[in-house]
PDB file of C-alpha atoms in Angstrom:
ATOM      1  CA  SER V   1      29.771  26.278  53.136  1.00  0.00           C
ATOM      2  CA  GLN V   2      29.666  26.322  56.840  1.00  0.00           C
ATOM      3  CA  THR V   3      27.633  23.232  58.756  1.00  0.00           C
ATOM      4  CA  ILE V   4      26.704  22.768  62.504  1.00  0.00           C
ATOM      5  CA  HIS V   5      25.919  19.125  63.463  1.00  0.00           C
ATOM      6  CA  GLN V   6      23.739  18.613  66.287  1.00  0.00           C
ATOM      7  CA  TRP V   7      24.014  14.563  67.654  1.00  0.00           C
ATOM      8  CA  PRO V   8      22.052  12.977  69.046  1.00  0.00           C
ATOM      9  CA  ALA V   9      18.528  14.422  67.623  1.00  0.00           C
ATOM     10  CA  THR V  10      17.047  12.886  71.410  1.00  0.00           C
ATOM     11  CA  LEU V  11      17.648  10.973  73.634  1.00  0.00           C
ATOM     12  CA  VAL V  12      15.369   9.368  76.607  1.00  0.00           C
ATOM     13  CA  GLN V  13      18.246   9.062  80.034  1.00  0.00           C
ATOM     14  CA  PRO V  14      17.694   8.138  83.849  1.00  0.00           C
ATOM     15  CA  VAL V  15      18.154   9.867  86.425  1.00  0.00           C
ATOM     16  CA  GLY V  16      21.599   9.904  88.069  1.00  0.00           C
ATOM     17  CA  SER V  17      22.958   9.268  84.392  1.00  0.00           C
ATOM     18  CA  PRO V  18      25.229  10.752  82.171  1.00  0.00           C
ATOM     19  CA  LEU V  19      25.338  12.866  79.276  1.00  0.00           C
ATOM     20  CA  SER V  20      26.778  13.286  76.549  1.00  0.00           C
ATOM     21  CA  LEU V  21      25.485  16.020  73.678  1.00  0.00           C
ATOM     22  CA  GLU V  22      28.273  16.882  70.799  1.00  0.00           C
ATOM     23  CA  CYS V  23      28.428  19.505  67.876  1.00  0.00           C
ATOM     24  CA  THR V  24      30.297  19.779  65.173  1.00  0.00           C
ATOM     25  CA  VAL V  25      31.393  23.439  62.876  1.00  0.00           C
ATOM     26  CA  GLU V  26      32.369  22.457  59.676  1.00  0.00           C
ATOM     27  CA  GLY V  27      33.287  25.324  56.500  1.00  0.00           C
ATOM     28  CA  THR V  28      34.277  28.524  58.918  1.00  0.00           C
ATOM     29  CA  SER V  29      37.495  28.639  61.621  1.00  0.00           C
ATOM     30  CA  ASN V  30      38.171  30.230  65.572  1.00  0.00           C
ATOM     31  CA  PRO V  31      34.804  29.509  65.095  1.00  0.00           C
ATOM     32  CA  ASN V  32      32.403  31.169  68.736  1.00  0.00           C
ATOM     33  CA  LEU V  33      30.338  28.843  70.113  1.00  0.00           C
ATOM     34  CA  TYR V  34      27.443  29.116  72.315  1.00  0.00           C
ATOM     35  CA  TRP V  35      24.720  25.920  74.233  1.00  0.00           C
ATOM     36  CA  TYR V  36      21.351  26.983  74.759  1.00  0.00           C
ATOM     37  CA  ARG V  37      18.578  25.750  76.268  1.00  0.00           C
ATOM     38  CA  GLN V  38      15.148  25.605  75.819  1.00  0.00           C
ATOM     39  CA  ALA V  39      12.233  25.124  77.996  1.00  0.00           C
ATOM     40  CA  ALA V  40       9.223  23.513  76.794  1.00  0.00           C
ATOM     41  CA  GLY V  41       7.083  26.653  75.417  1.00  0.00           C
ATOM     42  CA  ARG V  42       9.826  29.071  76.506  1.00  0.00           C
ATOM     43  CA  GLY V  43      12.906  30.963  75.078  1.00  0.00           C
ATOM     44  CA  LEU V  44      17.042  30.777  75.150  1.00  0.00           C
ATOM     45  CA  GLN V  45      18.807  30.286  77.782  1.00  0.00           C
ATOM     46  CA  LEU V  46      22.573  30.156  77.311  1.00  0.00           C
ATOM     47  CA  LEU V  47      24.333  28.479  79.359  1.00  0.00           C
ATOM     48  CA  PHE V  48      28.012  27.615  78.291  1.00  0.00           C
ATOM     49  CA  TYR V  49      29.907  29.890  75.519  1.00  0.00           C
ATOM     50  CA  SER V  50      33.247  29.403  73.683  1.00  0.00           C
ATOM     51  CA  VAL V  51      35.612  31.849  71.997  1.00  0.00           C
ATOM     52  CA  GLY V  52      38.691  29.559  70.945  1.00  0.00           C
ATOM     53  CA  ILE V  53      39.579  25.734  72.379  1.00  0.00           C
ATOM     54  CA  GLY V  54      39.126  25.118  76.203  1.00  0.00           C
ATOM     55  CA  GLN V  55      37.974  28.251  76.481  1.00  0.00           C
ATOM     56  CA  ILE V  56      34.686  27.548  78.042  1.00  0.00           C
ATOM     57  CA  SER V  57      32.596  30.955  79.368  1.00  0.00           C
ATOM     58  CA  SER V  58      29.548  29.629  82.105  1.00  0.00           C
ATOM     59  CA  GLU V  59      26.819  31.785  82.477  1.00  0.00           C
ATOM     60  CA  VAL V  60      24.289  29.512  84.989  1.00  0.00           C
ATOM     61  CA  PRO V  61      25.888  26.969  87.553  1.00  0.00           C
ATOM     62  CA  GLN V  62      23.952  24.089  87.379  1.00  0.00           C
ATOM     63  CA  ASN V  63      25.416  20.527  86.798  1.00  0.00           C
ATOM     64  CA  LEU V  64      26.239  20.256  83.891  1.00  0.00           C
ATOM     65  CA  SER V  65      29.634  21.142  81.728  1.00  0.00           C
ATOM     66  CA  ALA V  66      31.425  21.955  78.770  1.00  0.00           C
ATOM     67  CA  SER V  67      34.231  21.462  77.446  1.00  0.00           C
ATOM     68  CA  ARG V  68      35.686  22.748  73.503  1.00  0.00           C
ATOM     69  CA  PRO V  69      38.883  20.105  72.686  1.00  0.00           C
ATOM     70  CA  GLN V  70      39.216  21.091  69.127  1.00  0.00           C
ATOM     71  CA  ASP V  71      38.609  24.258  67.277  1.00  0.00           C
ATOM     72  CA  ARG V  72      34.725  23.136  65.888  1.00  0.00           C
ATOM     73  CA  GLN V  73      33.880  20.978  67.655  1.00  0.00           C
ATOM     74  CA  PHE V  74      31.905  21.414  70.875  1.00  0.00           C
ATOM     75  CA  ILE V  75      30.334  19.248  73.412  1.00  0.00           C
ATOM     76  CA  LEU V  76      27.801  19.554  76.424  1.00  0.00           C
ATOM     77  CA  SER V  77      28.308  16.640  79.543  1.00  0.00           C
ATOM     78  CA  SER V  78      26.745  15.599  82.456  1.00  0.00           C
ATOM     79  CA  LYS V  79      27.968  13.588  84.732  1.00  0.00           C
ATOM     80  CA  LYS V  80      25.034  13.043  87.163  1.00  0.00           C
ATOM     81  CA  LEU V  81      21.476  14.553  85.370  1.00  0.00           C
ATOM     82  CA  LEU V  82      17.930  15.539  87.727  1.00  0.00           C
ATOM     83  CA  LEU V  83      14.668  15.600  86.618  1.00  0.00           C
ATOM     84  CA  SER V  84      15.424  19.422  85.872  1.00  0.00           C
ATOM     85  CA  ASP V  85      18.032  18.660  83.156  1.00  0.00           C
ATOM     86  CA  SER V  86      15.286  17.707  80.556  1.00  0.00           C
ATOM     87  CA  GLY V  87      14.984  20.365  77.889  1.00  0.00           C
ATOM     88  CA  PHE V  88      16.038  20.877  74.837  1.00  0.00           C
ATOM     89  CA  TYR V  89      19.542  22.014  73.734  1.00  0.00           C
ATOM     90  CA  LEU V  90      20.628  24.228  70.778  1.00  0.00           C
ATOM     91  CA  CYS V  91      24.127  24.395  70.040  1.00  0.00           C
ATOM     92  CA  ALA V  92      25.221  26.954  67.255  1.00  0.00           C
ATOM     93  CA  TRP V  93      27.790  28.961  66.335  1.00  0.00           C
ATOM     94  CA  SER V  94      28.298  33.097  64.589  1.00  0.00           C
ATOM     95  CA  VAL V  95      31.753  34.629  64.132  1.00  0.00           C
ATOM     96  CA  ALA V  96      34.704  34.896  66.089  1.00  0.00           C
ATOM     97  CA  ARG V  97      34.156  39.316  65.171  1.00  0.00           C
ATOM     98  CA  GLY V  98      30.953  40.461  63.604  1.00  0.00           C
ATOM     99  CA  ALA V  99      27.531  41.130  64.240  1.00  0.00           C
ATOM    100  CA  ASN V 100      26.769  37.881  66.407  1.00  0.00           C
ATOM    101  CA  VAL V 101      24.656  36.028  64.710  1.00  0.00           C
ATOM    102  CA  LEU V 102      23.932  32.766  65.499  1.00  0.00           C
ATOM    103  CA  THR V 103      23.547  29.760  62.700  1.00  0.00           C
ATOM    104  CA  PHE V 104      21.804  27.038  65.251  1.00  0.00           C
ATOM    105  CA  GLY V 105      21.881  23.054  65.103  1.00  0.00           C
ATOM    106  CA  ALA V 106      18.894  20.917  64.535  1.00  0.00           C
ATOM    107  CA  GLY V 107      18.439  20.176  68.844  1.00  0.00           C
ATOM    108  CA  SER V 108      18.524  17.383  70.855  1.00  0.00           C
ATOM    109  CA  ARG V 109      15.424  16.616  73.014  1.00  0.00           C
ATOM    110  CA  LEU V 110      16.616  15.561  76.389  1.00  0.00           C
ATOM    111  CA  THR V 111      14.067  13.265  78.278  1.00  0.00           C
ATOM    112  CA  VAL V 112      15.777  12.549  80.858  1.00  0.00           C
ATOM    113  CA  LEU V 113      12.698  10.036  83.750  1.00  0.00           C
TER     114      LEU V 113
ATOM    115  CA  SER P   1      18.470  36.805  82.245  1.00  0.00           C
ATOM    116  CA  GLN P   2      15.475  37.883  79.979  1.00  0.00           C
ATOM    117  CA  GLN P   3      16.522  40.630  78.233  1.00  0.00           C
ATOM    118  CA  GLY P   4      13.803  40.400  75.184  1.00  0.00           C
ATOM    119  CA  GLU P   5       9.939  40.407  76.256  1.00  0.00           C
ATOM    120  CA  GLU P   6       8.420  39.693  72.855  1.00  0.00           C
ATOM    121  CA  ASP P   7       4.423  40.379  73.023  1.00  0.00           C
ATOM    122  CA  PRO P   8       1.654  39.464  72.576  1.00  0.00           C
ATOM    123  CA  GLN P   9       3.063  35.753  73.298  1.00  0.00           C
ATOM    124  CA  ALA P  10       1.016  33.773  70.857  1.00  0.00           C
ATOM    125  CA  LEU P  11      -1.251  35.496  67.627  1.00  0.00           C
ATOM    126  CA  SER P  12      -3.367  33.743  65.645  1.00  0.00           C
ATOM    127  CA  ILE P  13      -4.619  34.914  62.065  1.00  0.00           C
ATOM    128  CA  GLN P  14      -5.749  33.971  58.200  1.00  0.00           C
ATOM    129  CA  GLU P  15      -3.722  33.573  55.019  1.00  0.00           C
ATOM    130  CA  GLY P  16      -2.784  37.253  53.655  1.00  0.00           C
ATOM    131  CA  GLU P  17      -3.350  39.150  56.899  1.00  0.00           C
ATOM    132  CA  ASN P  18      -0.414  40.811  58.494  1.00  0.00           C
ATOM    133  CA  ALA P  19       1.862  39.518  61.133  1.00  0.00           C
ATOM    134  CA  THR P  20       3.244  42.784  63.997  1.00  0.00           C
ATOM    135  CA  MET P  21       5.095  41.396  67.166  1.00  0.00           C
ATOM    136  CA  ASN P  22       6.750  43.648  69.639  1.00  0.00           C
ATOM    137  CA  CYS P  23       9.909  43.417  71.905  1.00  0.00           C
ATOM    138  CA  SER P  24      11.096  45.511  74.432  1.00  0.00           C
ATOM    139  CA  TYR P  25      14.490  45.012  76.518  1.00  0.00           C
ATOM    140  CA  LYS P  26      16.154  46.866  78.865  1.00  0.00           C
ATOM    141  CA  THR P  27      20.001  48.116  78.485  1.00  0.00           C
ATOM    142  CA  SER P  28      21.544  48.944  75.574  1.00  0.00           C
ATOM    143  CA  ILE P  29      22.167  47.136  72.403  1.00  0.00           C
ATOM    144  CA  ASN P  30      24.615  46.291  69.427  1.00  0.00           C
ATOM    145  CA  ASN P  31      21.715  45.250  67.452  1.00  0.00           C
ATOM    146  CA  LEU P  32      18.770  43.818  67.822  1.00  0.00           C
ATOM    147  CA  GLN P  33      18.193  40.696  66.120  1.00  0.00           C
ATOM    148  CA  TRP P  34      14.551  38.914  64.395  1.00  0.00           C
ATOM    149  CA  TYR P  35      14.292  34.938  65.070  1.00  0.00           C
ATOM    150  CA  ARG P  36      12.175  32.140  63.665  1.00  0.00           C
ATOM    151  CA  GLN P  37      11.797  28.729  65.182  1.00  0.00           C
ATOM    152  CA  ASN P  38       9.814  25.754  63.815  1.00  0.00           C
ATOM    153  CA  SER P  39       8.592  23.274  66.241  1.00  0.00           C
ATOM    154  CA  GLY P  40      10.516  21.027  67.295  1.00  0.00           C
ATOM    155  CA  ARG P  41      13.691  22.846  64.908  1.00  0.00           C
ATOM    156  CA  GLY P  42      16.450  25.162  65.322  1.00  0.00           C
ATOM    157  CA  LEU P  43      16.063  28.918  64.973  1.00  0.00           C
ATOM    158  CA  VAL P  44      16.912  30.535  62.037  1.00  0.00           C
ATOM    159  CA  HIS P  45      18.212  33.752  61.231  1.00  0.00           C
ATOM    160  CA  LEU P  46      16.310  36.484  60.222  1.00  0.00           C
ATOM    161  CA  ILE P  47      16.749  39.907  59.796  1.00  0.00           C
ATOM    162  CA  LEU P  48      19.540  42.039  61.637  1.00  0.00           C
ATOM    163  CA  ILE P  49      19.398  45.835  62.833  1.00  0.00           C
ATOM    164  CA  ARG P  50      21.315  47.689  64.124  1.00  0.00           C
ATOM    165  CA  SER P  51      20.872  50.193  66.877  1.00  0.00           C
ATOM    166  CA  ASN P  52      21.523  53.081  64.423  1.00  0.00           C
ATOM    167  CA  GLU P  53      18.841  52.088  62.228  1.00  0.00           C
ATOM    168  CA  ARG P  54      15.186  52.818  62.688  1.00  0.00           C
ATOM    169  CA  GLU P  55      13.558  50.314  59.375  1.00  0.00           C
ATOM    170  CA  LYS P  56      14.835  47.325  57.337  1.00  0.00           C
ATOM    171  CA  HIS P  57      12.861  45.598  54.660  1.00  0.00           C
ATOM    172  CA  SER P  58      13.593  41.761  53.543  1.00  0.00           C
ATOM    173  CA  GLY P  59      11.092  40.704  51.945  1.00  0.00           C
ATOM    174  CA  ARG P  60       8.079  40.525  53.411  1.00  0.00           C
ATOM    175  CA  LEU P  61       9.556  41.772  56.800  1.00  0.00           C
ATOM    176  CA  ARG P  62       9.843  44.708  58.333  1.00  0.00           C
ATOM    177  CA  VAL P  63      11.768  45.542  61.498  1.00  0.00           C
ATOM    178  CA  THR P  64      11.657  48.126  63.177  1.00  0.00           C
ATOM    179  CA  LEU P  65      13.509  49.522  66.090  1.00  0.00           C
ATOM    180  CA  ASP P  66      13.182  52.381  68.798  1.00  0.00           C
ATOM    181  CA  THR P  67      16.090  52.585  71.146  1.00  0.00           C
ATOM    182  CA  SER P  68      14.852  55.149  72.972  1.00  0.00           C
ATOM    183  CA  LYS P  69      11.357  53.011  74.095  1.00  0.00           C
ATOM    184  CA  LYS P  70      14.180  50.371  73.648  1.00  0.00           C
ATOM    185  CA  SER P  71      11.702  48.747  71.911  1.00  0.00           C
ATOM    186  CA  SER P  72      10.910  46.900  68.379  1.00  0.00           C
ATOM    187  CA  SER P  73       8.477  45.270  66.373  1.00  0.00           C
ATOM    188  CA  LEU P  74       8.437  42.622  63.477  1.00  0.00           C
ATOM    189  CA  LEU P  75       5.746  43.319  60.398  1.00  0.00           C
ATOM    190  CA  ILE P  76       5.556  40.383  58.742  1.00  0.00           C
ATOM    191  CA  THR P  77       3.484  40.970  54.959  1.00  0.00           C
ATOM    192  CA  ALA P  78       1.525  38.848  53.249  1.00  0.00           C
ATOM    193  CA  SER P  79       1.481  35.879  55.866  1.00  0.00           C
ATOM    194  CA  ARG P  80       0.877  32.938  54.460  1.00  0.00           C
ATOM    195  CA  ALA P  81       0.288  28.905  56.457  1.00  0.00           C
ATOM    196  CA  ALA P  82       4.679  28.348  56.138  1.00  0.00           C
ATOM    197  CA  ASP P  83       4.627  31.472  57.993  1.00  0.00           C
ATOM    198  CA  THR P  84       3.214  29.461  61.071  1.00  0.00           C
ATOM    199  CA  ALA P  85       6.300  29.111  63.846  1.00  0.00           C
ATOM    200  CA  SER P  86       7.720  30.729  67.299  1.00  0.00           C
ATOM    201  CA  TYR P  87       9.701  34.448  66.873  1.00  0.00           C
ATOM    202  CA  PHE P  88      11.645  35.206  68.594  1.00  0.00           C
ATOM    203  CA  CYS P  89      13.907  38.791  69.441  1.00  0.00           C
ATOM    204  CA  ALA P  90      17.431  38.880  70.775  1.00  0.00           C
ATOM    205  CA  THR P  91      20.273  41.527  71.261  1.00  0.00           C
ATOM    206  CA  ALA P  92      23.578  41.890  71.639  1.00  0.00           C
ATOM    207  CA  SER P  93      25.098  44.386  73.817  1.00  0.00           C
ATOM    208  CA  GLY P  94      28.295  45.810  74.803  1.00  0.00           C
ATOM    209  CA  SER P  95      31.283  43.179  74.352  1.00  0.00           C
ATOM    210  CA  ALA P  96      29.256  40.325  75.105  1.00  0.00           C
ATOM    211  CA  ARG P  97      29.556  38.123  72.546  1.00  0.00           C
ATOM    212  CA  GLN P  98      25.753  36.422  73.852  1.00  0.00           C
ATOM    213  CA  LEU P  99      22.851  37.319  72.884  1.00  0.00           C
ATOM    214  CA  THR P 100      20.593  37.223  74.894  1.00  0.00           C
ATOM    215  CA  PHE P 101      16.787  36.011  73.430  1.00  0.00           C
ATOM    216  CA  GLY P 102      13.476  37.025  74.767  1.00  0.00           C
ATOM    217  CA  SER P 103      11.000  34.418  75.104  1.00  0.00           C
ATOM    218  CA  GLY P 104       9.530  34.700  71.638  1.00  0.00           C
ATOM    219  CA  THR P 105       6.082  34.774  70.046  1.00  0.00           C
ATOM    220  CA  GLN P 106       3.843  31.843  68.789  1.00  0.00           C
ATOM    221  CA  LEU P 107       2.158  33.070  65.402  1.00  0.00           C
ATOM    222  CA  THR P 108       0.249  30.210  63.910  1.00  0.00           C
ATOM    223  CA  VAL P 109      -1.681  31.695  60.207  1.00  0.00           C
ATOM    224  CA  LEU P 110      -4.557  29.803  59.577  1.00  0.00           C
ATOM    225  CA  PRO P 111      -5.039  28.295  55.371  1.00  0.00           C
TER     226      PRO P 111
END
């Protein structure tokens, strides 16, 4: 069966520090991968999605970047965090072809101080 | 940008009652999905309805879709305290490979 792992679960970082959130998927090949951000009490904002290794689409210009170094690995990064980067980050995957049903990770809570 | 907008933003009901949440969207869709999120957790897919379907059932869930009004509703029958969560609609449009989520309805079921 397919599983998705996302870490770390909780992160407290000072302004200006770097960020790396990692997501891996098991049990499937060539998944579509996604990073969403959720502000407190709000809906989900799509940040990045990837349909293959090295293929990254950015939905919102910002302080963040994403990389997909391996088929089932998706990394969200920042060189210098801003206060506004605080939020709940969710990784998700879907099959490459189909109805785009997403399976989410458990999320990473980032607080920038 | 938000494609779907849920209504109401918050809903509080007694256990055993039915809960209805609505979603409106703006553009043509391929399908519409509903997800559930427990506090501080990831989202879980509940049900998908395609643009050529009008109604779908799954257990205690009933989803309707009215493409002429660009709206959908999620009905949870005989609610339980464990149904307390946020519920989001999400739309898939055209050739886009991503979903666009609404802002969610916070459902509280009181025991």
